[in-house]
PDB file of C-alpha atoms and ligand atoms in Angstrom:
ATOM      1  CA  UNK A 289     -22.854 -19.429 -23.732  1.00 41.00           C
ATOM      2  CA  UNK A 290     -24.742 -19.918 -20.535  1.00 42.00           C
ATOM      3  CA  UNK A 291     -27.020 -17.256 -19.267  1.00 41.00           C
ATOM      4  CA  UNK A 292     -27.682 -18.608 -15.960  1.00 43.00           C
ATOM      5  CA  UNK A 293     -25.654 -15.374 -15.010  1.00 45.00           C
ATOM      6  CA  UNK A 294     -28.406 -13.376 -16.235  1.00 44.00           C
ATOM      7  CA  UNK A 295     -30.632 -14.383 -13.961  1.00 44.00           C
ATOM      8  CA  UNK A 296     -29.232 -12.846 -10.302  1.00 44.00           C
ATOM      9  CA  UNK A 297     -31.211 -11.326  -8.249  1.00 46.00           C
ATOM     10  CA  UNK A 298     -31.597  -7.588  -7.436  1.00 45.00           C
ATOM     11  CA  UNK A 299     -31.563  -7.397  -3.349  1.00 46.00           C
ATOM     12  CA  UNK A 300     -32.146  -4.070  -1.875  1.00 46.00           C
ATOM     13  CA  UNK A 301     -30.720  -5.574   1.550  1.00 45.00           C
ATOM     14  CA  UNK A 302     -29.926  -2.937   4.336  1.00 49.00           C
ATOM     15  CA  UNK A 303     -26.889  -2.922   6.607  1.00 51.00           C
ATOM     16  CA  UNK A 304     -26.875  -0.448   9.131  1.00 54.00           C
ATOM     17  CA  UNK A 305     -29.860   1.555   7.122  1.00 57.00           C
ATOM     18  CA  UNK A 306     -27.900   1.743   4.314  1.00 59.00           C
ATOM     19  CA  UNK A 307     -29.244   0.508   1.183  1.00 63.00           C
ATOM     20  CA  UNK A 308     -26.950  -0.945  -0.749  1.00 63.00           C
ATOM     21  CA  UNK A 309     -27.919   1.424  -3.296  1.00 64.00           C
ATOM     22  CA  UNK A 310     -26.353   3.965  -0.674  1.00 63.00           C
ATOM     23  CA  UNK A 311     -23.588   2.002   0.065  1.00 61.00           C
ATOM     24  CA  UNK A 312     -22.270   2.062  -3.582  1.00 68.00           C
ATOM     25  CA  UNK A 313     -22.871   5.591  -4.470  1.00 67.00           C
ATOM     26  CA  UNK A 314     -21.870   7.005  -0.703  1.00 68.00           C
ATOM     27  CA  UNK A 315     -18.834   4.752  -0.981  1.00 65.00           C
ATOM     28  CA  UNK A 316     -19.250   3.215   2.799  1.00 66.00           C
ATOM     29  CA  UNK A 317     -16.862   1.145   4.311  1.00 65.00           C
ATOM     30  CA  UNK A 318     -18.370  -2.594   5.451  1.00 65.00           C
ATOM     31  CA  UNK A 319     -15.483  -4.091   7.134  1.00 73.00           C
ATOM     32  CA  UNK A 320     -11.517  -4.370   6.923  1.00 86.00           C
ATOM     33  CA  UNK A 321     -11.311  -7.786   5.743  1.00 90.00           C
ATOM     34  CA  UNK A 322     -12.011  -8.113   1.732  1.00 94.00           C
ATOM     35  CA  UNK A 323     -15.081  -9.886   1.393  1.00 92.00           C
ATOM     36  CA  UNK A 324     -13.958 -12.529  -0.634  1.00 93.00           C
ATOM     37  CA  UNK A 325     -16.161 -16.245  -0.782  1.00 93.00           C
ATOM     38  CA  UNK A 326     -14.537 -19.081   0.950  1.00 93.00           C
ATOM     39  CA  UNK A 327     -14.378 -21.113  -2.296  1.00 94.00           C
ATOM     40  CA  UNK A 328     -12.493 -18.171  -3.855  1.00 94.00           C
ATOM     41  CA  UNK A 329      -9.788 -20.049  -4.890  1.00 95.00           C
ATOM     42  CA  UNK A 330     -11.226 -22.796  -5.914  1.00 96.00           C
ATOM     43  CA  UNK A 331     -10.623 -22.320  -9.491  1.00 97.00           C
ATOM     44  CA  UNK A 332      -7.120 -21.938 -10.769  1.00 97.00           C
ATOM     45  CA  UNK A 333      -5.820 -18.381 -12.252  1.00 97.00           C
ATOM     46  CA  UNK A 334      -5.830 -19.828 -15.778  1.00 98.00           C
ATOM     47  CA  UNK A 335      -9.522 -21.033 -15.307  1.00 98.00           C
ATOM     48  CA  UNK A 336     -10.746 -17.539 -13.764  1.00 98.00           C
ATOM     49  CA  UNK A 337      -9.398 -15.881 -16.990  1.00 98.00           C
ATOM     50  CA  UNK A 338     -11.419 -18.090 -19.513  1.00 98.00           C
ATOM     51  CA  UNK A 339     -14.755 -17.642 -17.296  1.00 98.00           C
ATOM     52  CA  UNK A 340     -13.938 -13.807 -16.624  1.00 98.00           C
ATOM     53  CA  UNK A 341     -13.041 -13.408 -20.647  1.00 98.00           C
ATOM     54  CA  UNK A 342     -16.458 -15.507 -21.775  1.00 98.00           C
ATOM     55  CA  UNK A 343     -18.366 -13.008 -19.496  1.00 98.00           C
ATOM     56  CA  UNK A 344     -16.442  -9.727 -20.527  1.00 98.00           C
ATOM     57  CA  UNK A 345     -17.704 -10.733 -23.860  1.00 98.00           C
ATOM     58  CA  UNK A 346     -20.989 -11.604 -22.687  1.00 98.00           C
ATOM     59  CA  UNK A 347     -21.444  -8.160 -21.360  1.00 98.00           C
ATOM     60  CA  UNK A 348     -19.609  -6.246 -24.758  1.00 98.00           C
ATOM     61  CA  UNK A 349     -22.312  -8.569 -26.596  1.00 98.00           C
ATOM     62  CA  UNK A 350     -25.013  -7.234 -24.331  1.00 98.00           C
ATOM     63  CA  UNK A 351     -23.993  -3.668 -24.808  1.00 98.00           C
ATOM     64  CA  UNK A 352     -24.364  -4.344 -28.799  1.00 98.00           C
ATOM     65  CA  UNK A 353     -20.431  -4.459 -29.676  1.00 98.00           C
ATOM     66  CA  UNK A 354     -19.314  -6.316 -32.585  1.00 98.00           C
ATOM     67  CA  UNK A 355     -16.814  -8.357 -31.185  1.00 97.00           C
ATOM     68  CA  UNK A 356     -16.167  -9.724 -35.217  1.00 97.00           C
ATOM     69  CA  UNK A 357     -14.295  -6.273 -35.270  1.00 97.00           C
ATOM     70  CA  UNK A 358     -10.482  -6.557 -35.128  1.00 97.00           C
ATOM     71  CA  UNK A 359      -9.755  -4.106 -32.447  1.00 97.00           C
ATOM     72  CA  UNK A 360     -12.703  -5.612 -30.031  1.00 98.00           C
ATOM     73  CA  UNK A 361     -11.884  -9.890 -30.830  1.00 97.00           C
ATOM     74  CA  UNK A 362      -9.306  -9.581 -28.382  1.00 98.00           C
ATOM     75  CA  UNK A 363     -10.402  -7.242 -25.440  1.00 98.00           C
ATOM     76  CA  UNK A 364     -12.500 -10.119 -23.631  1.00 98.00           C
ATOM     77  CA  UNK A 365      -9.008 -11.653 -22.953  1.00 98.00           C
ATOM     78  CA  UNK A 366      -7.011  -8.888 -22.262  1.00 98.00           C
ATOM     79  CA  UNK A 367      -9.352  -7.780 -19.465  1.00 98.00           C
ATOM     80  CA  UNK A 368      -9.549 -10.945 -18.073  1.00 98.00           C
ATOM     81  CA  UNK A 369      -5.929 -11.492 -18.170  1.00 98.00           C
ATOM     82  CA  UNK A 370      -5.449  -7.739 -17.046  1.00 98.00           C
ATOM     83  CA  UNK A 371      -7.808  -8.478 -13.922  1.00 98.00           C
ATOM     84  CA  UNK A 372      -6.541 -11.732 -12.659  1.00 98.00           C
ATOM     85  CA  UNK A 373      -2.295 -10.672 -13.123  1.00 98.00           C
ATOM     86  CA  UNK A 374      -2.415  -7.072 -12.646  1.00 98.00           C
ATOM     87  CA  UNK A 375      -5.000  -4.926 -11.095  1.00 98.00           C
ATOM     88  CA  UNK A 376      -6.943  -7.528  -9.243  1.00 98.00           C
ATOM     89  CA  UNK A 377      -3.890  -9.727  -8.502  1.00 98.00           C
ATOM     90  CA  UNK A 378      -3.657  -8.756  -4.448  1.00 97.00           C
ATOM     91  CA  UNK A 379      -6.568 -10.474  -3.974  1.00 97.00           C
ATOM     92  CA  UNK A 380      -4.467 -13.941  -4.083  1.00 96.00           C
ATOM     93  CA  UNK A 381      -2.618 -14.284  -0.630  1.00 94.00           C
ATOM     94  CA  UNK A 382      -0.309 -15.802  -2.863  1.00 95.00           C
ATOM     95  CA  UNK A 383       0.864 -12.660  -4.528  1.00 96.00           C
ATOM     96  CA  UNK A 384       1.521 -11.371  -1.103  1.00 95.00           C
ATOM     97  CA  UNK A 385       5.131  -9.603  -0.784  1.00 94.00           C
ATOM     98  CA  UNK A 386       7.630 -11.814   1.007  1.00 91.00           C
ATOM     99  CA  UNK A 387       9.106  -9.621   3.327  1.00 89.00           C
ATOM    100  CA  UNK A 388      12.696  -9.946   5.397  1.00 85.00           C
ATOM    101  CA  UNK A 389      13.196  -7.960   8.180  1.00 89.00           C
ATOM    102  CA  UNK A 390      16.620  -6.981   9.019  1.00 87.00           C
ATOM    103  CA  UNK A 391      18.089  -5.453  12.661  1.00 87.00           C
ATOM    104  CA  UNK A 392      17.863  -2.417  13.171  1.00 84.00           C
ATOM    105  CA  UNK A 393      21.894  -2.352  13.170  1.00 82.00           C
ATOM    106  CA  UNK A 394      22.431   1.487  12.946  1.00 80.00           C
ATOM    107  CA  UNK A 395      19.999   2.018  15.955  1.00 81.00           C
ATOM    108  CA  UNK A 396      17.527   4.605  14.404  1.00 84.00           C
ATOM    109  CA  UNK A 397      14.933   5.386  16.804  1.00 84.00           C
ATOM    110  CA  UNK A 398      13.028   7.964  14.799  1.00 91.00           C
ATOM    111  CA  UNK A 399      10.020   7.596  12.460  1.00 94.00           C
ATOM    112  CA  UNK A 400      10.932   6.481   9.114  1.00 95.00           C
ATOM    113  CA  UNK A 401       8.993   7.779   6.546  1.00 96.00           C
ATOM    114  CA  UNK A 402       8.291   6.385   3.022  1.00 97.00           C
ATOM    115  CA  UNK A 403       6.033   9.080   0.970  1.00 97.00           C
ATOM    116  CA  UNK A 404       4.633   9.533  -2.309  1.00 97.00           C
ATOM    117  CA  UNK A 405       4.231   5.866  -3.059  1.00 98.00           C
ATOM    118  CA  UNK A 406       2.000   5.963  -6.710  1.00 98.00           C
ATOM    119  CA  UNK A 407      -0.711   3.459  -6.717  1.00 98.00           C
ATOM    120  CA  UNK A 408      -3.475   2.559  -9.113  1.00 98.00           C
ATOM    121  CA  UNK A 409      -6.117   1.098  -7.147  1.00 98.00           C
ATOM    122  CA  UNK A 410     -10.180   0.591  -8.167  1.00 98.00           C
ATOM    123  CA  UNK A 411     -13.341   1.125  -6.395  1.00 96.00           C
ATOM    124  CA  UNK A 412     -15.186  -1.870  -5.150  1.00 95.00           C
ATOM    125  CA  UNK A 413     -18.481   0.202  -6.046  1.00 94.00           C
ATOM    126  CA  UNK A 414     -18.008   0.814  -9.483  1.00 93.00           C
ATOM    127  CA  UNK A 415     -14.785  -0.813 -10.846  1.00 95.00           C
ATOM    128  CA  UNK A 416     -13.189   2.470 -11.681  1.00 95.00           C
ATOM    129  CA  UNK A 417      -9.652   3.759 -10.960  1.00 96.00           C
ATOM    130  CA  UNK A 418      -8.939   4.543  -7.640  1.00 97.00           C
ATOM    131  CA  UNK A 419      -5.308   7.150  -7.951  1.00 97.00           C
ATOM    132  CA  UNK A 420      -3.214   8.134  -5.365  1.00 97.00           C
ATOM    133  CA  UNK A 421      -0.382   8.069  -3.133  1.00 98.00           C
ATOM    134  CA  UNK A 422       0.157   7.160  -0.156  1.00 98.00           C
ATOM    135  CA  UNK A 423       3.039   7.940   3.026  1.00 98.00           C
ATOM    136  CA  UNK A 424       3.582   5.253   4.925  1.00 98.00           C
ATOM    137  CA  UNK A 425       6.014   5.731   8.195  1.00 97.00           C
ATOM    138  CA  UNK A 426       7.514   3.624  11.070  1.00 97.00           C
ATOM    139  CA  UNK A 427       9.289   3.958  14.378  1.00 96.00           C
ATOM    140  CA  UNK A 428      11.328   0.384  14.676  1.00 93.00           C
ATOM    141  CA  UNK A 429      10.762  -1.558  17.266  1.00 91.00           C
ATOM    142  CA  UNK A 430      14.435  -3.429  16.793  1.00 90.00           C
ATOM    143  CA  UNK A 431      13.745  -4.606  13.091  1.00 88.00           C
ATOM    144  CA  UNK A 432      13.887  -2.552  10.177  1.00 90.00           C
ATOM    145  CA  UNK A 433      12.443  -3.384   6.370  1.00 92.00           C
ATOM    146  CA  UNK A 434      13.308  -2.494   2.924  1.00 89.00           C
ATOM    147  CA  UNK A 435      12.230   0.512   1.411  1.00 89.00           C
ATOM    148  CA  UNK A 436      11.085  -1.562  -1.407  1.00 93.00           C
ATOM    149  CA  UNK A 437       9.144  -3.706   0.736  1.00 95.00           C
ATOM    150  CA  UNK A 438       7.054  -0.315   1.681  1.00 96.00           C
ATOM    151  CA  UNK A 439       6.148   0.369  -1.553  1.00 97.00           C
ATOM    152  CA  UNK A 440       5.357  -3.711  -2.202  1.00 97.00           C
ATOM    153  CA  UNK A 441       2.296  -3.667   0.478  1.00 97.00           C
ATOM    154  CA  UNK A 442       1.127  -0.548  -0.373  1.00 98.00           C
ATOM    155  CA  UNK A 443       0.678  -1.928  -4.287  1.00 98.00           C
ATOM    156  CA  UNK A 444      -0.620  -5.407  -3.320  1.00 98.00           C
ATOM    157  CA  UNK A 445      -3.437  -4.006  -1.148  1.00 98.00           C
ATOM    158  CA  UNK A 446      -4.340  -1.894  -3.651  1.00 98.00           C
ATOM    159  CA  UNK A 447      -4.012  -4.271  -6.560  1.00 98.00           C
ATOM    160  CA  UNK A 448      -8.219  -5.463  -4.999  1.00 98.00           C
ATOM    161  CA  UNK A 449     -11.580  -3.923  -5.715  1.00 97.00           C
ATOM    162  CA  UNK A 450     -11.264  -1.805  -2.430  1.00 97.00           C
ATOM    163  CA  UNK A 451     -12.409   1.165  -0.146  1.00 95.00           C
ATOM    164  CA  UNK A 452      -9.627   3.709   0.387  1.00 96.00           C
ATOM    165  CA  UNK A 453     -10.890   3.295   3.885  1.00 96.00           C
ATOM    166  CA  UNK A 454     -10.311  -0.563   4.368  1.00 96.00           C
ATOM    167  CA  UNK A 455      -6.760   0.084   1.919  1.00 97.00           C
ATOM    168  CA  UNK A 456      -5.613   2.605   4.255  1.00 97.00           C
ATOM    169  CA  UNK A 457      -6.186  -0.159   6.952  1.00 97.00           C
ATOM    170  CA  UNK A 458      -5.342  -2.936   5.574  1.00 97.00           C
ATOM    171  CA  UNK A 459      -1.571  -1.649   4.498  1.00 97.00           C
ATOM    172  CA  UNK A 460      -1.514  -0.087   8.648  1.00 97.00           C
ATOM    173  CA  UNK A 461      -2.790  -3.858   9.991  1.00 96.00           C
ATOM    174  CA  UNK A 462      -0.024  -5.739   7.627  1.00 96.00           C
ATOM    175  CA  UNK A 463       2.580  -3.693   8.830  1.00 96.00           C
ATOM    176  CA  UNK A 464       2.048  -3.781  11.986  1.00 96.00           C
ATOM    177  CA  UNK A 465       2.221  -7.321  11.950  1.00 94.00           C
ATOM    178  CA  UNK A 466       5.384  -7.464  10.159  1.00 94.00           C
ATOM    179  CA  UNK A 467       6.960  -5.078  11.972  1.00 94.00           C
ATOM    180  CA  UNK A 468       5.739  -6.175  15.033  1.00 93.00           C
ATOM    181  CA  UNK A 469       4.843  -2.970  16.174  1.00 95.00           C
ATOM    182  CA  UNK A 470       1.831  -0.187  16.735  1.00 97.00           C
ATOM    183  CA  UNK A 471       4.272   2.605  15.941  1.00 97.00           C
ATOM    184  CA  UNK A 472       2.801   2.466  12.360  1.00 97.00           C
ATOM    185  CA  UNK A 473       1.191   5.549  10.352  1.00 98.00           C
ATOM    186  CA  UNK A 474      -0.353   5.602   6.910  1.00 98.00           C
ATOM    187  CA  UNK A 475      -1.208   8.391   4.952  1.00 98.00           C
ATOM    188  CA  UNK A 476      -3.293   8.337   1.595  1.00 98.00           C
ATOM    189  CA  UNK A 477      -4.350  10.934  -0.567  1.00 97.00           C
ATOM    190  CA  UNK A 478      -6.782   9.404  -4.221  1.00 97.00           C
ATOM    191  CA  UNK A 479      -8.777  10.600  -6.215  1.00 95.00           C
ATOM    192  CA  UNK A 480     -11.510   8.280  -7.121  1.00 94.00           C
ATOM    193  CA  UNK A 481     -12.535   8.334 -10.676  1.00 93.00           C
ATOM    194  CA  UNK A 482     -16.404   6.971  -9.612  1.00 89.00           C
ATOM    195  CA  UNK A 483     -16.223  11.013  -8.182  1.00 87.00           C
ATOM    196  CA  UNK A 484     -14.221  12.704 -10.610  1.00 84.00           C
ATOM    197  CA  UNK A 485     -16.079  10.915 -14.128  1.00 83.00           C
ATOM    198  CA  UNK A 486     -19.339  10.126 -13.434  1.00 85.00           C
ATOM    199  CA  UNK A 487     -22.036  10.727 -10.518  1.00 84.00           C
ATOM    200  CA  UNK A 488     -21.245  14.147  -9.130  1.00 83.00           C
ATOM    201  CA  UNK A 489     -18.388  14.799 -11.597  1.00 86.00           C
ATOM    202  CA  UNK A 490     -16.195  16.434  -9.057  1.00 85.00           C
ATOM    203  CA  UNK A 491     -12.858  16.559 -10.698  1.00 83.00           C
ATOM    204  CA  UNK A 492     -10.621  18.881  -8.000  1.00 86.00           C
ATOM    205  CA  UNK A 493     -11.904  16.576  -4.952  1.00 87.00           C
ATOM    206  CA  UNK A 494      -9.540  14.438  -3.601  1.00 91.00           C
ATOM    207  CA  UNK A 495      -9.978  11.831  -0.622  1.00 94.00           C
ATOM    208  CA  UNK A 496      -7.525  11.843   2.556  1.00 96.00           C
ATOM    209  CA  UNK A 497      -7.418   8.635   4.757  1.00 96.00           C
ATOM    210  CA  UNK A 498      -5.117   8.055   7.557  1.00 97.00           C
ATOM    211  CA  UNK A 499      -4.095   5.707  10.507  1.00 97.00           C
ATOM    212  CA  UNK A 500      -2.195   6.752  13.528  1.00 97.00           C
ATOM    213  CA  UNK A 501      -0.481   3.921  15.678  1.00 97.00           C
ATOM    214  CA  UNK A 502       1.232   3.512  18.660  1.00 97.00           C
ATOM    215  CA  UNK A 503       3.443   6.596  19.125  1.00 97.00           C
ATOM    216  CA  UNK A 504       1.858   8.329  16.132  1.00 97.00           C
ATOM    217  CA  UNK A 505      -1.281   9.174  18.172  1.00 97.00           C
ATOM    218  CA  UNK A 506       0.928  12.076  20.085  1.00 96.00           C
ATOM    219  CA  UNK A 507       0.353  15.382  18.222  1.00 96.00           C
ATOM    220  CA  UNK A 508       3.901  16.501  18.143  1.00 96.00           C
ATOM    221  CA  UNK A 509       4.694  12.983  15.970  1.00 96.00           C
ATOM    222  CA  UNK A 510       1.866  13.549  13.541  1.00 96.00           C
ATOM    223  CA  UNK A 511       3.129  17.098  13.213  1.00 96.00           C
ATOM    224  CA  UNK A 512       6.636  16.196  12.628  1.00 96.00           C
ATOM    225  CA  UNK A 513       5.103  13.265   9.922  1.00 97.00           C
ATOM    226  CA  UNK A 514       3.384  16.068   8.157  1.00 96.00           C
ATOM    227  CA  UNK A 515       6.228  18.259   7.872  1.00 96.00           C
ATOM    228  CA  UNK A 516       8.325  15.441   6.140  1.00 96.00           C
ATOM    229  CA  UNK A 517       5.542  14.782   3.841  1.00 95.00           C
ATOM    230  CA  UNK A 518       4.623  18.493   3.185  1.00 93.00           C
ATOM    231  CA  UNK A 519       8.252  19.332   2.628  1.00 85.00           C
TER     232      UNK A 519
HETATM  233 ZN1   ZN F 183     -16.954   4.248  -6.697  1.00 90.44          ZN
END
């Protein structure tokens, strides 16, 4: 086993007089676009789950688990396979939702509002689950999408290491793009495990996000939003 990966190096490098010390534990957003290498897919899915399982075990072996033991033998695999096809797999554009629009044949002009969407998401800071739901909504601009297709872009987005900042964007940017329009809100309400387990152990905090687009910045919309999502 190689241990070149033991030797990286601890940088203390600030960004905006954050340390990144801060920038972990404070949970500060960097940036909407996922930082992600431009080699990152480089290797193919199969060969990220036989490095990411030969690590996993690297790090069990570290810790001082006997991985000889019948319930542990397997777990460097199953987290690596768990990572790469499940709760890391929106990081590959090519898990990305296809989405068709349709026309907006019955001529609904009002918001359209998808709520309660579950999603399992995990920190970026600490690789711990992220839980929550989000409300997504839409006025049409002369194409309309399937419901499904709502709850799709929510759950890739949050299938990544993320902020609940940058998700919150990220899900806004995609479907305003999609739906070619700025008439776009999202909504989301987590509760990050880094918070509610560990660190400050807060476990009745919970995390609101939102984006307001387009029409969605007039107070009487974002009041009518909330009452469909409150109701
Ligand atoms: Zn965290």
């Amino acid at each position: 086993m190689s241990t070149k990966i033991l030797n990286f190096k601890k940088t203390d490098y600030k960004l905006n007089d954050f340390s990144t010390a801060d920038i972990g534990d404070d949970h500060l957003f960097t940036g909407l676009e996922t930082p992600m290498k431009l080699d990152a897919f480089k290797l193919s899915d199969d060969e990220k789950k036989q490095r990411i399982a030969i690590l996993f075990e690297e790090i069990m072996d570290v810790m001082g688990l006997d991985l000889t033991d019948d319930s542990l033998s397997g777990t460097p695999h199953r987290v690596a396979k768990m990572y790469i096809d499940e709760i890391f797999s929106g990081l590959n554009p090519a898990n990305k939702p296809k989405v068709a629009l349709f026309d907006n044949k019955y001529q609904y002009n009002q918001m359209l509002v998808e709520k309660n969407i579950t999603f399992y998401s995990n920190c970026e800071h600490h690789f711990v689950p992220i839980i929550g739901k989000a409300h997504v909504a839409y006025i049409s601009s002369g194409k309309v999408i399937g419901l499904s297709k709502l709850n799709r872009i929510v759950q890739y987005y949050a299938k990544r290491p993320q902020v609940q900042e940058r998700l919150t964007n990220q899900i806004a940017n995609e479907l305003k793009a999609i739906l070619e329009t700025e008439d776009i809100a999202v909504i989301i309400d987590a509760k990050h495990l880094c918070v509610s387990s560990r660190g400050i152990k807060d476990d009745t905090s919970a995390t609101v996000t939102s984006y307001y687009g387009g029409a969605f910045k007039n107070q009487d919309k974002i009041t009518e939003l909330h009452n469909y999502i409150n109701n």
